Short mmCIF file of C-alpha atoms and ligand atoms in Angstrom, two decimals:
data_model
loop_
_atom_site.label_atom_id
_atom_site.label_comp_id
_atom_site.label_asym_id
_atom_site.label_seq_id
_atom_site.Cartn_x
_atom_site.Cartn_y
_atom_site.Cartn_z
CA MET A 1 -20.50 1.06 15.25
CA ASP A 2 -18.53 1.82 18.34
CA THR A 3 -15.18 3.07 18.10
CA VAL A 4 -12.17 0.78 17.39
CA THR A 5 -8.95 2.04 18.65
CA LEU A 6 -5.62 1.92 16.88
CA GLN A 7 -4.42 -0.57 19.51
CA GLU A 8 -7.27 -2.84 18.55
CA ILE A 9 -6.45 -2.46 14.93
CA LYS A 10 -2.77 -3.44 15.89
CA GLU A 11 -4.01 -6.53 17.92
CA SER A 12 -6.19 -7.63 14.93
CA ILE A 13 -3.05 -8.13 12.89
CA ARG A 14 -1.66 -11.73 13.29
CA THR A 15 2.01 -12.20 13.45
CA ILE A 16 3.35 -15.39 11.84
CA PRO A 17 7.16 -16.03 12.98
CA ASP A 18 9.62 -17.18 10.33
CA TYR A 19 7.41 -16.94 7.19
CA PRO A 20 8.07 -17.00 4.48
CA LYS A 21 11.58 -17.53 5.82
CA PRO A 22 13.45 -17.67 8.94
CA GLY A 23 13.84 -14.35 10.86
CA VAL A 24 10.93 -12.73 9.20
CA GLN A 25 7.84 -11.80 11.35
CA PHE A 26 4.98 -11.90 8.69
CA ARG A 27 2.26 -9.39 9.57
CA ASP A 28 -1.02 -11.02 8.37
CA ILE A 29 -3.82 -8.69 7.90
CA THR A 30 -6.47 -11.38 6.92
CA THR A 31 -7.49 -11.30 10.48
CA LEU A 32 -7.92 -7.63 10.45
CA LEU A 33 -9.83 -7.57 6.97
CA GLY A 34 -12.13 -10.52 8.24
CA ASN A 35 -13.55 -8.35 11.25
CA ALA A 36 -16.12 -5.89 10.06
CA ARG A 37 -15.25 -3.44 12.54
CA THR A 38 -11.49 -3.12 12.18
CA PHE A 39 -11.69 -3.36 8.47
CA ARG A 40 -14.00 -0.32 8.35
CA ARG A 41 -11.98 1.70 10.83
CA VAL A 42 -8.81 1.09 8.96
CA ILE A 43 -10.41 2.55 5.80
CA ASP A 44 -11.91 5.49 7.55
CA GLU A 45 -8.42 6.26 9.19
CA LEU A 46 -6.42 5.64 5.85
CA VAL A 47 -8.51 8.23 3.90
CA GLU A 48 -8.79 10.80 6.68
CA PRO A 49 -6.15 13.22 5.38
CA TRP A 50 -7.84 13.22 1.97
CA SER A 51 -11.46 12.99 2.91
CA VAL A 52 -12.21 16.47 1.55
CA ALA A 53 -9.79 16.56 -1.16
CA LYS A 54 -10.29 15.77 -4.77
CA VAL A 55 -8.74 12.38 -5.51
CA ASP A 56 -9.00 11.17 -9.13
CA ARG A 57 -7.67 7.53 -8.62
CA VAL A 58 -6.29 5.33 -6.11
CA ALA A 59 -3.47 2.91 -7.18
CA GLY A 60 -3.07 -0.37 -5.20
CA ILE A 61 -0.08 -2.46 -5.23
CA GLU A 62 -0.49 -6.21 -5.59
CA ALA A 63 -2.05 -8.04 -3.96
CA ARG A 64 -3.13 -6.88 -0.52
CA GLY A 65 -2.97 -3.25 -1.84
CA PHE A 66 -5.94 -4.36 -4.05
CA ILE A 67 -8.10 -5.03 -1.15
CA LEU A 68 -7.40 -1.89 0.71
CA GLY A 69 -7.09 0.32 -2.23
CA GLY A 70 -10.61 -0.91 -3.66
CA ALA A 71 -12.15 -0.01 -0.45
CA VAL A 72 -10.25 3.32 -0.09
CA ALA A 73 -11.21 4.22 -3.89
CA HIS A 74 -14.83 3.49 -3.04
CA GLN A 75 -14.71 5.61 0.10
CA LEU A 76 -13.22 8.61 -1.81
CA ALA A 77 -15.46 8.15 -4.89
CA ALA A 78 -12.26 7.73 -7.04
CA GLY A 79 -11.28 5.23 -9.57
CA PHE A 80 -9.02 2.23 -8.84
CA VAL A 81 -5.81 1.28 -10.88
CA PRO A 82 -3.81 -1.89 -10.28
CA ILE A 83 -0.30 -2.02 -10.06
CA ARG A 84 0.86 -5.65 -10.62
CA LYS A 85 3.57 -8.12 -10.98
CA LYS A 86 4.92 -8.34 -14.68
CA GLY A 87 2.94 -10.37 -17.13
CA LYS A 88 -0.44 -10.07 -15.45
CA LEU A 89 -2.10 -7.09 -17.31
CA PRO A 90 -3.72 -7.83 -20.75
CA HIS A 91 -3.10 -4.43 -22.34
CA THR A 92 -0.09 -2.22 -23.12
CA THR A 93 1.92 -1.60 -20.02
CA VAL A 94 4.65 0.45 -18.53
CA ARG A 95 7.13 -1.37 -16.44
CA VAL A 96 9.77 -0.54 -13.66
CA ALA A 97 12.31 -2.86 -12.25
CA TYR A 98 12.92 -2.78 -8.54
CA SER A 99 15.26 -4.72 -5.97
CA LEU A 100 13.93 -7.34 -3.65
CA GLU A 101 16.20 -8.68 -0.91
CA TYR A 102 17.46 -11.44 -3.26
CA GLY A 103 17.56 -10.33 -7.01
CA LEU A 104 15.24 -8.17 -9.10
CA ASP A 105 11.56 -7.93 -9.87
CA GLU A 106 9.30 -5.88 -12.14
CA MET A 107 5.90 -4.23 -11.71
CA GLU A 108 3.50 -2.75 -14.41
CA MET A 109 0.50 -0.56 -14.91
CA HIS A 110 -1.67 -0.20 -18.03
CA GLU A 111 -0.12 2.89 -19.88
CA ASP A 112 -3.78 4.43 -20.27
CA ALA A 113 -4.78 3.58 -16.60
CA VAL A 114 -4.13 7.28 -15.59
CA SER A 115 -3.83 10.60 -17.36
CA ARG A 116 -1.23 13.28 -17.02
CA GLY A 117 -1.93 15.68 -14.13
CA GLU A 118 -4.41 13.30 -12.27
CA ARG A 119 -4.38 13.27 -8.41
CA ILE A 120 -3.49 9.79 -7.07
CA ILE A 121 -3.18 8.20 -3.83
CA LEU A 122 -0.97 4.88 -3.60
CA VAL A 123 -2.14 2.12 -1.25
CA ASP A 124 -0.57 -1.07 0.19
CA ASP A 125 -0.80 -3.01 3.38
CA LEU A 126 2.74 -2.57 4.73
CA ILE A 127 5.79 -0.46 4.13
CA ALA A 128 9.24 -2.04 5.07
CA THR A 129 12.21 -1.07 3.11
CA GLY A 130 10.12 1.01 0.76
CA GLY A 131 11.50 -0.41 -2.44
CA THR A 132 7.98 -1.59 -3.53
CA ALA A 133 6.42 1.69 -2.94
CA GLU A 134 9.38 3.58 -4.41
CA ALA A 135 9.14 1.63 -7.78
CA ALA A 136 5.25 2.35 -7.84
CA VAL A 137 6.03 6.05 -7.25
CA LYS A 138 8.53 6.08 -10.20
CA LEU A 139 5.92 4.42 -12.42
CA LEU A 140 3.14 6.72 -11.47
CA ARG A 141 5.39 9.76 -11.94
CA ARG A 142 6.54 8.42 -15.32
CA LEU A 143 2.95 8.71 -16.34
CA GLY A 144 2.89 12.46 -15.18
CA VAL A 145 0.37 12.11 -12.30
CA GLU A 146 0.55 13.95 -9.12
CA ILE A 147 0.92 11.69 -6.15
CA LEU A 148 -0.84 13.29 -2.97
CA GLY A 149 0.19 10.63 -0.72
CA ALA A 150 1.03 6.95 0.18
CA CYS A 151 -1.01 5.07 2.76
CA PHE A 152 -0.29 1.75 4.46
CA VAL A 153 -1.78 0.09 7.63
CA ILE A 154 1.65 -1.00 8.82
CA ASP A 155 4.90 0.60 9.12
CA LEU A 156 8.20 -1.05 9.91
CA PRO A 157 10.11 2.09 10.77
CA GLU A 158 13.43 0.44 11.40
CA LEU A 159 13.68 -0.56 7.73
CA GLY A 160 13.39 2.99 6.59
CA GLY A 161 10.82 2.88 4.04
CA SER A 162 8.56 5.84 5.32
CA LYS A 163 11.47 8.08 5.28
CA LYS A 164 12.44 6.99 1.82
CA LEU A 165 9.02 7.87 0.40
CA THR A 166 8.92 11.19 2.30
CA ASP A 167 12.41 12.12 0.94
CA LEU A 168 10.84 11.52 -2.57
CA GLY A 169 8.22 14.16 -1.76
CA VAL A 170 5.55 11.73 -1.19
CA PRO A 171 3.43 12.34 2.20
CA VAL A 172 3.20 8.98 3.89
CA ARG A 173 0.25 7.83 6.19
CA THR A 174 0.56 4.79 8.37
CA LEU A 175 -1.82 3.64 11.01
CA VAL A 176 0.35 1.11 13.34
CA SER A 177 3.95 0.16 13.67
CA PHE A 178 5.89 -2.96 14.64
CA GLU A 179 9.65 -2.96 15.57
CA GLY A 180 11.94 -5.17 13.57
CA HIS A 181 11.55 -6.83 10.32
P1 LIG B 201 9.27 -3.24 1.01
O1 LIG B 201 9.41 -3.17 -0.51
O2 LIG B 201 10.52 -3.84 1.76
O3 LIG B 201 8.68 -2.03 1.68
O4 LIG B 201 8.20 -4.39 1.31
C1 LIG B 201 6.88 -4.14 1.23
C2 LIG B 201 6.10 -5.14 0.44
O5 LIG B 201 6.47 -6.56 0.98
C3 LIG B 201 4.57 -5.12 0.79
O6 LIG B 201 3.88 -5.17 -0.49
C4 LIG B 201 4.23 -6.04 1.92
O7 LIG B 201 3.16 -6.69 1.77
C5 LIG B 201 5.39 -7.02 1.86
N1 LIG B 201 6.07 -7.35 3.16
C6 LIG B 201 7.43 -6.83 3.41
N2 LIG B 201 7.72 -7.30 4.82
C7 LIG B 201 6.59 -7.79 5.19
C8 LIG B 201 6.13 -8.28 6.44
N3 LIG B 201 6.99 -8.46 7.47
N4 LIG B 201 4.87 -8.93 6.72
C9 LIG B 201 4.05 -8.97 5.55
N5 LIG B 201 4.36 -8.22 4.40
C10 LIG B 201 5.58 -7.77 4.21
#
């Protein structure tokens, strides 16, 4: 496969203006995922800092973090753990509340999904304010794991999420960034 540049990855992401509400530029990665070359390159790039590290599990945030996280876990020969919206997981869970732009939401993991001391990577498609990823970090730390890093295809740096995670002591890897929301 020939080399796909980060610019090509950026161009493979479709922007939908005013979705799901006016003023939001929705960064749609379905166009990236549907292209074999860009999908493969994105996974290769996301795992790069940990390609020779021992990683026990990859935690993916619902829902696009499942697609990317599953592929990242396979690449690193690690297990995959879903972090889901409340009420979706069938076994005993641990839960954390986090703020959205309007109001609160909660996310959950199975309490036995990870073991104390395991080395984990967190995955989602995009980091904006960092509220979602911060909640996932809290949940994972409550279960006593070591978070080696968090990776995202897209950064919206003006919203400060990457800095928020770095300040929490979590190394952040992002591949492309867009201005604004
Ligand atoms: P935040 O908690 O503000 O960092 O938001 C990150 C979560 O919201 C991720 O799960 C993203 O998939 C989603 N998200 C936030 N802003 C956008 C956007 N402009 N385009 C696509 N997804 C977004």
